[in-house]
Amino acid sequence: MTTTVLSLPQGADALARPFRLLSLKPSAPLAPDAPTRRISSQQLLKGERELVIQHLGNEYHLRLTRNDKLILTK
């Protein structure tokens, strides 16, 4: 078995760089006690293995793997 070790940049600057996160802002503010909307992956994919989501001019691909896992890529 081969083990790969990744080295991280050293110093305070390394921790100052944030991760890029998807930001999906609701069109209207939600009430603090509003339940989170839920939808099943079966409803989203409708029997397909891939779905393209358009967000702010970008395309994101939601894929269902052979192991029934979901992967979202840009």
mmCIF file with all atom_site columns, N, CA, C and O in Angstrom, residues 5-52:
data_model
loop_
_atom_site.group_PDB
_atom_site.id
_atom_site.type_symbol
_atom_site.label_atom_id
_atom_site.label_alt_id
_atom_site.label_comp_id
_atom_site.label_asym_id
_atom_site.label_entity_id
_atom_site.label_seq_id
_atom_site.pdbx_PDB_ins_code
_atom_site.Cartn_x
_atom_site.Cartn_y
_atom_site.Cartn_z
_atom_site.occupancy
_atom_site.B_iso_or_equiv
_atom_site.pdbx_formal_charge
_atom_site.auth_seq_id
_atom_site.auth_comp_id
_atom_site.auth_asym_id
_atom_site.auth_atom_id
_atom_site.pdbx_PDB_model_num
ATOM 1   N N  . VAL A 1 5  ? 1.576   11.776 1.293   1.00 0.00 ? 5  VAL A N  1
ATOM 2   C CA . VAL A 1 5  ? 1.537   12.817 2.314   1.00 0.00 ? 5  VAL A CA 1
ATOM 3   C C  . VAL A 1 5  ? 1.566   14.159 1.610   1.00 0.00 ? 5  VAL A C  1
ATOM 4   O O  . VAL A 1 5  ? 2.444   14.429 0.798   1.00 0.00 ? 5  VAL A O  1
ATOM 5   N N  . LEU A 1 6  ? 0.589   14.994 1.903   1.00 0.00 ? 6  LEU A N  1
ATOM 6   C CA . LEU A 1 6  ? 0.535   16.331 1.336   1.00 0.00 ? 6  LEU A CA 1
ATOM 7   C C  . LEU A 1 6  ? 1.032   17.323 2.369   1.00 0.00 ? 6  LEU A C  1
ATOM 8   O O  . LEU A 1 6  ? 0.633   17.271 3.520   1.00 0.00 ? 6  LEU A O  1
ATOM 9   N N  . SER A 1 7  ? 1.900   18.235 1.961   1.00 0.00 ? 7  SER A N  1
ATOM 10  C CA . SER A 1 7  ? 2.362   19.249 2.902   1.00 0.00 ? 7  SER A CA 1
ATOM 11  C C  . SER A 1 7  ? 1.541   20.514 2.700   1.00 0.00 ? 7  SER A C  1
ATOM 12  O O  . SER A 1 7  ? 1.198   20.878 1.586   1.00 0.00 ? 7  SER A O  1
ATOM 13  N N  . LEU A 1 8  ? 1.203   21.156 3.792   1.00 0.00 ? 8  LEU A N  1
ATOM 14  C CA . LEU A 1 8  ? 0.432   22.394 3.762   1.00 0.00 ? 8  LEU A CA 1
ATOM 15  C C  . LEU A 1 8  ? 1.365   23.581 3.877   1.00 0.00 ? 8  LEU A C  1
ATOM 16  O O  . LEU A 1 8  ? 2.412   23.498 4.520   1.00 0.00 ? 8  LEU A O  1
ATOM 17  N N  . PRO A 1 9  ? 1.002   24.723 3.274   1.00 0.00 ? 9  PRO A N  1
ATOM 18  C CA . PRO A 1 9  ? 1.832   25.911 3.408   1.00 0.00 ? 9  PRO A CA 1
ATOM 19  C C  . PRO A 1 9  ? 1.964   26.306 4.873   1.00 0.00 ? 9  PRO A C  1
ATOM 20  O O  . PRO A 1 9  ? 1.026   26.167 5.642   1.00 0.00 ? 9  PRO A O  1
ATOM 21  N N  . GLN A 1 10 ? 3.131   26.805 5.236   1.00 0.00 ? 10 GLN A N  1
ATOM 22  C CA . GLN A 1 10 ? 3.407   27.181 6.624   1.00 0.00 ? 10 GLN A CA 1
ATOM 23  C C  . GLN A 1 10 ? 3.110   28.659 6.843   1.00 0.00 ? 10 GLN A C  1
ATOM 24  O O  . GLN A 1 10 ? 3.071   29.439 5.917   1.00 0.00 ? 10 GLN A O  1
ATOM 25  N N  . GLY A 1 11 ? 2.896   29.029 8.097   1.00 0.00 ? 11 GLY A N  1
ATOM 26  C CA . GLY A 1 11 ? 2.726   30.430 8.462   1.00 0.00 ? 11 GLY A CA 1
ATOM 27  C C  . GLY A 1 11 ? 1.276   30.834 8.609   1.00 0.00 ? 11 GLY A C  1
ATOM 28  O O  . GLY A 1 11 ? 0.361   30.101 8.273   1.00 0.00 ? 11 GLY A O  1
ATOM 29  N N  . ALA A 1 12 ? 1.084   32.034 9.121   1.00 0.00 ? 12 ALA A N  1
ATOM 30  C CA . ALA A 1 12 ? -0.255  32.555 9.389   1.00 0.00 ? 12 ALA A CA 1
ATOM 31  C C  . ALA A 1 12 ? -1.033  32.764 8.091   1.00 0.00 ? 12 ALA A C  1
ATOM 32  O O  . ALA A 1 12 ? -2.250  32.656 8.069   1.00 0.00 ? 12 ALA A O  1
ATOM 33  N N  . ASP A 1 13 ? -0.332  33.055 6.992   1.00 0.00 ? 13 ASP A N  1
ATOM 34  C CA . ASP A 1 13 ? -1.000  33.293 5.716   1.00 0.00 ? 13 ASP A CA 1
ATOM 35  C C  . ASP A 1 13 ? -1.765  32.058 5.237   1.00 0.00 ? 13 ASP A C  1
ATOM 36  O O  . ASP A 1 13 ? -2.810  32.176 4.610   1.00 0.00 ? 13 ASP A O  1
ATOM 37  N N  . ALA A 1 14 ? -1.283  30.873 5.557   1.00 0.00 ? 14 ALA A N  1
ATOM 38  C CA . ALA A 1 14 ? -1.930  29.638 5.117   1.00 0.00 ? 14 ALA A CA 1
ATOM 39  C C  . ALA A 1 14 ? -3.326  29.517 5.705   1.00 0.00 ? 14 ALA A C  1
ATOM 40  O O  . ALA A 1 14 ? -4.243  29.052 5.036   1.00 0.00 ? 14 ALA A O  1
ATOM 41  N N  . LEU A 1 15 ? -3.507  29.931 6.940   1.00 0.00 ? 15 LEU A N  1
ATOM 42  C CA . LEU A 1 15 ? -4.814  29.818 7.575   1.00 0.00 ? 15 LEU A CA 1
ATOM 43  C C  . LEU A 1 15 ? -5.736  30.970 7.222   1.00 0.00 ? 15 LEU A C  1
ATOM 44  O O  . LEU A 1 15 ? -6.939  30.890 7.425   1.00 0.00 ? 15 LEU A O  1
ATOM 45  N N  . ALA A 1 16 ? -5.184  32.052 6.677   1.00 0.00 ? 16 ALA A N  1
ATOM 46  C CA . ALA A 1 16 ? -5.977  33.231 6.362   1.00 0.00 ? 16 ALA A CA 1
ATOM 47  C C  . ALA A 1 16 ? -6.767  33.059 5.070   1.00 0.00 ? 16 ALA A C  1
ATOM 48  O O  . ALA A 1 16 ? -7.711  33.778 4.814   1.00 0.00 ? 16 ALA A O  1
ATOM 49  N N  . ARG A 1 17 ? -6.366  32.081 4.234   1.00 0.00 ? 17 ARG A N  1
ATOM 50  C CA . ARG A 1 17 ? -7.072  31.874 2.963   1.00 0.00 ? 17 ARG A CA 1
ATOM 51  C C  . ARG A 1 17 ? -8.284  30.986 3.193   1.00 0.00 ? 17 ARG A C  1
ATOM 52  O O  . ARG A 1 17 ? -8.140  29.824 3.545   1.00 0.00 ? 17 ARG A O  1
ATOM 53  N N  . PRO A 1 18 ? -9.491  31.517 2.982   1.00 0.00 ? 18 PRO A N  1
ATOM 54  C CA . PRO A 1 18 ? -10.699 30.721 3.242   1.00 0.00 ? 18 PRO A CA 1
ATOM 55  C C  . PRO A 1 18 ? -10.974 29.728 2.129   1.00 0.00 ? 18 PRO A C  1
ATOM 56  O O  . PRO A 1 18 ? -10.499 29.877 1.005   1.00 0.00 ? 18 PRO A O  1
ATOM 57  N N  . PHE A 1 19 ? -11.738 28.706 2.446   1.00 0.00 ? 19 PHE A N  1
ATOM 58  C CA . PHE A 1 19 ? -12.226 27.771 1.445   1.00 0.00 ? 19 PHE A CA 1
ATOM 59  C C  . PHE A 1 19 ? -13.312 28.470 0.643   1.00 0.00 ? 19 PHE A C  1
ATOM 60  O O  . PHE A 1 19 ? -14.018 29.328 1.136   1.00 0.00 ? 19 PHE A O  1
ATOM 61  N N  . ARG A 1 20 ? -13.486 28.090 -0.616  1.00 0.00 ? 20 ARG A N  1
ATOM 62  C CA . ARG A 1 20 ? -14.585 28.614 -1.423  1.00 0.00 ? 20 ARG A CA 1
ATOM 63  C C  . ARG A 1 20 ? -15.818 27.772 -1.144  1.00 0.00 ? 20 ARG A C  1
ATOM 64  O O  . ARG A 1 20 ? -15.795 26.567 -1.263  1.00 0.00 ? 20 ARG A O  1
ATOM 65  N N  . LEU A 1 21 ? -16.884 28.425 -0.758  1.00 0.00 ? 21 LEU A N  1
ATOM 66  C CA . LEU A 1 21 ? -18.130 27.734 -0.466  1.00 0.00 ? 21 LEU A CA 1
ATOM 67  C C  . LEU A 1 21 ? -19.219 28.228 -1.404  1.00 0.00 ? 21 LEU A C  1
ATOM 68  O O  . LEU A 1 21 ? -19.203 29.372 -1.841  1.00 0.00 ? 21 LEU A O  1
ATOM 69  N N  . LEU A 1 22 ? -20.167 27.350 -1.709  1.00 0.00 ? 22 LEU A N  1
ATOM 70  C CA . LEU A 1 22 ? -21.336 27.769 -2.475  1.00 0.00 ? 22 LEU A CA 1
ATOM 71  C C  . LEU A 1 22 ? -22.205 28.634 -1.585  1.00 0.00 ? 22 LEU A C  1
ATOM 72  O O  . LEU A 1 22 ? -22.452 28.300 -0.440  1.00 0.00 ? 22 LEU A O  1
ATOM 73  N N  . SER A 1 23 ? -22.658 29.727 -2.101  1.00 0.00 ? 23 SER A N  1
ATOM 74  C CA . SER A 1 23 ? -23.549 30.592 -1.342  1.00 0.00 ? 23 SER A CA 1
ATOM 75  C C  . SER A 1 23 ? -24.875 30.664 -2.078  1.00 0.00 ? 23 SER A C  1
ATOM 76  O O  . SER A 1 23 ? -24.956 31.207 -3.170  1.00 0.00 ? 23 SER A O  1
ATOM 77  N N  . LEU A 1 24 ? -25.894 30.056 -1.499  1.00 0.00 ? 24 LEU A N  1
ATOM 78  C CA . LEU A 1 24 ? -27.225 30.083 -2.094  1.00 0.00 ? 24 LEU A CA 1
ATOM 79  C C  . LEU A 1 24 ? -28.106 30.956 -1.223  1.00 0.00 ? 24 LEU A C  1
ATOM 80  O O  . LEU A 1 24 ? -28.650 30.514 -0.225  1.00 0.00 ? 24 LEU A O  1
ATOM 81  N N  . LYS A 1 25 ? -28.223 32.218 -1.592  1.00 0.00 ? 25 LYS A N  1
ATOM 82  C CA . LYS A 1 25 ? -28.996 33.158 -0.790  1.00 0.00 ? 25 LYS A CA 1
ATOM 83  C C  . LYS A 1 25 ? -30.463 33.082 -1.181  1.00 0.00 ? 25 LYS A C  1
ATOM 84  O O  . LYS A 1 25 ? -30.791 33.140 -2.368  1.00 0.00 ? 25 LYS A O  1
ATOM 85  N N  . PRO A 1 26 ? -31.363 32.950 -0.209  1.00 0.00 ? 26 PRO A N  1
ATOM 86  C CA . PRO A 1 26 ? -32.791 32.923 -0.531  1.00 0.00 ? 26 PRO A CA 1
ATOM 87  C C  . PRO A 1 26 ? -33.244 34.274 -1.073  1.00 0.00 ? 26 PRO A C  1
ATOM 88  O O  . PRO A 1 26 ? -32.679 35.308 -0.729  1.00 0.00 ? 26 PRO A O  1
ATOM 89  N N  . SER A 1 27 ? -34.269 34.266 -1.931  1.00 0.00 ? 27 SER A N  1
ATOM 90  C CA . SER A 1 27 ? -34.753 35.521 -2.512  1.00 0.00 ? 27 SER A CA 1
ATOM 91  C C  . SER A 1 27 ? -35.439 36.396 -1.473  1.00 0.00 ? 27 SER A C  1
ATOM 92  O O  . SER A 1 27 ? -35.472 37.603 -1.596  1.00 0.00 ? 27 SER A O  1
ATOM 93  N N  . ALA A 1 28 ? -35.999 35.775 -0.456  1.00 0.00 ? 28 ALA A N  1
ATOM 94  C CA . ALA A 1 28 ? -36.630 36.523 0.631   1.00 0.00 ? 28 ALA A CA 1
ATOM 95  C C  . ALA A 1 28 ? -36.100 35.964 1.949   1.00 0.00 ? 28 ALA A C  1
ATOM 96  O O  . ALA A 1 28 ? -35.827 34.778 2.054   1.00 0.00 ? 28 ALA A O  1
ATOM 97  N N  . PRO A 1 29 ? -35.938 36.811 2.952   1.00 0.00 ? 29 PRO A N  1
ATOM 98  C CA . PRO A 1 29 ? -35.436 36.312 4.226   1.00 0.00 ? 29 PRO A CA 1
ATOM 99  C C  . PRO A 1 29 ? -36.378 35.255 4.814   1.00 0.00 ? 29 PRO A C  1
ATOM 100 O O  . PRO A 1 29 ? -37.594 35.383 4.723   1.00 0.00 ? 29 PRO A O  1
ATOM 101 N N  . LEU A 1 30 ? -35.790 34.203 5.371   1.00 0.00 ? 30 LEU A N  1
ATOM 102 C CA . LEU A 1 30 ? -36.581 33.147 5.990   1.00 0.00 ? 30 LEU A CA 1
ATOM 103 C C  . LEU A 1 30 ? -36.839 33.464 7.451   1.00 0.00 ? 30 LEU A C  1
ATOM 104 O O  . LEU A 1 30 ? -36.000 34.054 8.119   1.00 0.00 ? 30 LEU A O  1
ATOM 105 N N  . ALA A 1 31 ? -37.982 33.042 7.912   1.00 0.00 ? 31 ALA A N  1
ATOM 106 C CA . ALA A 1 31 ? -38.281 33.182 9.340   1.00 0.00 ? 31 ALA A CA 1
ATOM 107 C C  . ALA A 1 31 ? -37.336 32.264 10.102  1.00 0.00 ? 31 ALA A C  1
ATOM 108 O O  . ALA A 1 31 ? -36.999 31.185 9.617   1.00 0.00 ? 31 ALA A O  1
ATOM 109 N N  . PRO A 1 32 ? -36.895 32.685 11.294  1.00 0.00 ? 32 PRO A N  1
ATOM 110 C CA . PRO A 1 32 ? -35.933 31.866 12.048  1.00 0.00 ? 32 PRO A CA 1
ATOM 111 C C  . PRO A 1 32 ? -36.433 30.456 12.350  1.00 0.00 ? 32 PRO A C  1
ATOM 112 O O  . PRO A 1 32 ? -35.647 29.537 12.467  1.00 0.00 ? 32 PRO A O  1
ATOM 113 N N  . ASP A 1 33 ? -37.747 30.276 12.464  1.00 0.00 ? 33 ASP A N  1
ATOM 114 C CA . ASP A 1 33 ? -38.273 28.964 12.800  1.00 0.00 ? 33 ASP A CA 1
ATOM 115 C C  . ASP A 1 33 ? -38.792 28.203 11.582  1.00 0.00 ? 33 ASP A C  1
ATOM 116 O O  . ASP A 1 33 ? -39.424 27.167 11.717  1.00 0.00 ? 33 ASP A O  1
ATOM 117 N N  . ALA A 1 34 ? -38.516 28.721 10.363  1.00 0.00 ? 34 ALA A N  1
ATOM 118 C CA . ALA A 1 34 ? -38.993 28.064 9.147   1.00 0.00 ? 34 ALA A CA 1
ATOM 119 C C  . ALA A 1 34 ? -38.229 26.755 8.934   1.00 0.00 ? 34 ALA A C  1
ATOM 120 O O  . ALA A 1 34 ? -37.007 26.718 9.074   1.00 0.00 ? 34 ALA A O  1
ATOM 121 N N  . PRO A 1 35 ? -38.944 25.674 8.599   1.00 0.00 ? 35 PRO A N  1
ATOM 122 C CA . PRO A 1 35 ? -38.258 24.402 8.363   1.00 0.00 ? 35 PRO A CA 1
ATOM 123 C C  . PRO A 1 35 ? -37.439 24.446 7.073   1.00 0.00 ? 35 PRO A C  1
ATOM 124 O O  . PRO A 1 35 ? -37.798 25.159 6.129   1.00 0.00 ? 35 PRO A O  1
ATOM 125 N N  . THR A 1 36 ? -36.353 23.702 7.037   1.00 0.00 ? 36 THR A N  1
ATOM 126 C CA . THR A 1 36 ? -35.521 23.615 5.849   1.00 0.00 ? 36 THR A CA 1
ATOM 127 C C  . THR A 1 36 ? -36.250 22.808 4.791   1.00 0.00 ? 36 THR A C  1
ATOM 128 O O  . THR A 1 36 ? -36.784 21.734 5.075   1.00 0.00 ? 36 THR A O  1
ATOM 129 N N  . ARG A 1 37 ? -36.285 23.306 3.585   1.00 0.00 ? 37 ARG A N  1
ATOM 130 C CA . ARG A 1 37 ? -36.940 22.612 2.484   1.00 0.00 ? 37 ARG A CA 1
ATOM 131 C C  . ARG A 1 37 ? -36.152 21.359 2.137   1.00 0.00 ? 37 ARG A C  1
ATOM 132 O O  . ARG A 1 37 ? -34.929 21.390 2.061   1.00 0.00 ? 37 ARG A O  1
ATOM 133 N N  . ARG A 1 38 ? -36.831 20.235 1.924   1.00 0.00 ? 38 ARG A N  1
ATOM 134 C CA . ARG A 1 38 ? -36.175 18.970 1.596   1.00 0.00 ? 38 ARG A CA 1
ATOM 135 C C  . ARG A 1 38 ? -36.772 18.398 0.316   1.00 0.00 ? 38 ARG A C  1
ATOM 136 O O  . ARG A 1 38 ? -37.963 18.508 0.080   1.00 0.00 ? 38 ARG A O  1
ATOM 137 N N  . ILE A 1 39 ? -35.893 17.791 -0.502  1.00 0.00 ? 39 ILE A N  1
ATOM 138 C CA . ILE A 1 39 ? -36.329 17.112 -1.718  1.00 0.00 ? 39 ILE A CA 1
ATOM 139 C C  . ILE A 1 39 ? -35.446 15.877 -1.879  1.00 0.00 ? 39 ILE A C  1
ATOM 140 O O  . ILE A 1 39 ? -34.240 15.921 -1.623  1.00 0.00 ? 39 ILE A O  1
ATOM 141 N N  . SER A 1 40 ? -36.031 14.773 -2.281  1.00 0.00 ? 40 SER A N  1
ATOM 142 C CA . SER A 1 40 ? -35.247 13.543 -2.420  1.00 0.00 ? 40 SER A CA 1
ATOM 143 C C  . SER A 1 40 ? -34.418 13.585 -3.702  1.00 0.00 ? 40 SER A C  1
ATOM 144 O O  . SER A 1 40 ? -34.790 14.229 -4.692  1.00 0.00 ? 40 SER A O  1
ATOM 145 N N  . SER A 1 41 ? -33.307 12.881 -3.690  1.00 0.00 ? 41 SER A N  1
ATOM 146 C CA . SER A 1 41 ? -32.454 12.822 -4.874  1.00 0.00 ? 41 SER A CA 1
ATOM 147 C C  . SER A 1 41 ? -33.193 12.149 -6.026  1.00 0.00 ? 41 SER A C  1
ATOM 148 O O  . SER A 1 41 ? -32.977 12.493 -7.191  1.00 0.00 ? 41 SER A O  1
ATOM 149 N N  . GLN A 1 42 ? -34.093 11.212 -5.728  1.00 0.00 ? 42 GLN A N  1
ATOM 150 C CA . GLN A 1 42 ? -34.872 10.554 -6.776  1.00 0.00 ? 42 GLN A CA 1
ATOM 151 C C  . GLN A 1 42 ? -35.767 11.572 -7.500  1.00 0.00 ? 42 GLN A C  1
ATOM 152 O O  . GLN A 1 42 ? -35.914 11.509 -8.724  1.00 0.00 ? 42 GLN A O  1
ATOM 153 N N  . GLN A 1 43 ? -36.340 12.509 -6.746  1.00 0.00 ? 43 GLN A N  1
ATOM 154 C CA . GLN A 1 43 ? -37.165 13.538 -7.373  1.00 0.00 ? 43 GLN A CA 1
ATOM 155 C C  . GLN A 1 43 ? -36.318 14.474 -8.234  1.00 0.00 ? 43 GLN A C  1
ATOM 156 O O  . GLN A 1 43 ? -36.747 14.906 -9.301  1.00 0.00 ? 43 GLN A O  1
ATOM 157 N N  . LEU A 1 44 ? -35.124 14.784 -7.768  1.00 0.00 ? 44 LEU A N  1
ATOM 158 C CA . LEU A 1 44 ? -34.244 15.667 -8.537  1.00 0.00 ? 44 LEU A CA 1
ATOM 159 C C  . LEU A 1 44 ? -33.754 15.000 -9.815  1.00 0.00 ? 44 LEU A C  1
ATOM 160 O O  . LEU A 1 44 ? -33.796 15.594 -10.891 1.00 0.00 ? 44 LEU A O  1
ATOM 161 N N  . LEU A 1 45 ? -33.274 13.777 -9.702  1.00 0.00 ? 45 LEU A N  1
ATOM 162 C CA . LEU A 1 45 ? -32.645 13.095 -10.837 1.00 0.00 ? 45 LEU A CA 1
ATOM 163 C C  . LEU A 1 45 ? -33.660 12.455 -11.795 1.00 0.00 ? 45 LEU A C  1
ATOM 164 O O  . LEU A 1 45 ? -33.351 12.243 -12.965 1.00 0.00 ? 45 LEU A O  1
ATOM 165 N N  . LYS A 1 46 ? -34.847 12.123 -11.303 1.00 0.00 ? 46 LYS A N  1
ATOM 166 C CA . LYS A 1 46 ? -35.917 11.537 -12.131 1.00 0.00 ? 46 LYS A CA 1
ATOM 167 C C  . LYS A 1 46 ? -35.420 10.367 -12.980 1.00 0.00 ? 46 LYS A C  1
ATOM 168 O O  . LYS A 1 46 ? -35.641 10.305 -14.186 1.00 0.00 ? 46 LYS A O  1
ATOM 169 N N  . GLY A 1 47 ? -34.694 9.441  -12.346 1.00 0.00 ? 47 GLY A N  1
ATOM 170 C CA . GLY A 1 47 ? -34.230 8.242  -13.037 1.00 0.00 ? 47 GLY A CA 1
ATOM 171 C C  . GLY A 1 47 ? -32.938 8.412  -13.816 1.00 0.00 ? 47 GLY A C  1
ATOM 172 O O  . GLY A 1 47 ? -32.390 7.446  -14.335 1.00 0.00 ? 47 GLY A O  1
ATOM 173 N N  . GLU A 1 48 ? -32.441 9.614  -13.938 1.00 0.00 ? 48 GLU A N  1
ATOM 174 C CA . GLU A 1 48 ? -31.174 9.866  -14.636 1.00 0.00 ? 48 GLU A CA 1
ATOM 175 C C  . GLU A 1 48 ? -30.015 9.758  -13.662 1.00 0.00 ? 48 GLU A C  1
ATOM 176 O O  . GLU A 1 48 ? -30.204 9.683  -12.461 1.00 0.00 ? 48 GLU A O  1
ATOM 177 N N  . ARG A 1 49 ? -28.786 9.784  -14.167 1.00 0.00 ? 49 ARG A N  1
ATOM 178 C CA . ARG A 1 49 ? -27.607 9.689  -13.316 1.00 0.00 ? 49 ARG A CA 1
ATOM 179 C C  . ARG A 1 49 ? -26.891 11.029 -13.164 1.00 0.00 ? 49 ARG A C  1
ATOM 180 O O  . ARG A 1 49 ? -25.933 11.151 -12.413 1.00 0.00 ? 49 ARG A O  1
ATOM 181 N N  . GLU A 1 50 ? -27.348 12.052 -13.900 1.00 0.00 ? 50 GLU A N  1
ATOM 182 C CA . GLU A 1 50 ? -26.698 13.362 -13.829 1.00 0.00 ? 50 GLU A CA 1
ATOM 183 C C  . GLU A 1 50 ? -27.735 14.462 -14.007 1.00 0.00 ? 50 GLU A C  1
ATOM 184 O O  . GLU A 1 50 ? -28.696 14.316 -14.762 1.00 0.00 ? 50 GLU A O  1
ATOM 185 N N  . LEU A 1 51 ? -27.489 15.560 -13.300 1.00 0.00 ? 51 LEU A N  1
ATOM 186 C CA . LEU A 1 51 ? -28.347 16.741 -13.365 1.00 0.00 ? 51 LEU A CA 1
ATOM 187 C C  . LEU A 1 51 ? -27.447 17.960 -13.448 1.00 0.00 ? 51 LEU A C  1
ATOM 188 O O  . LEU A 1 51 ? -26.451 18.050 -12.719 1.00 0.00 ? 51 LEU A O  1
ATOM 189 N N  . VAL A 1 52 ? -27.757 18.891 -14.329 1.00 0.00 ? 52 VAL A N  1
ATOM 190 C CA . VAL A 1 52 ? -26.991 20.137 -14.429 1.00 0.00 ? 52 VAL A CA 1
ATOM 191 C C  . VAL A 1 52 ? -27.780 21.227 -13.721 1.00 0.00 ? 52 VAL A C  1
ATOM 192 O O  . VAL A 1 52 ? -28.958 21.438 -13.998 1.00 0.00 ? 52 VAL A O  1
#
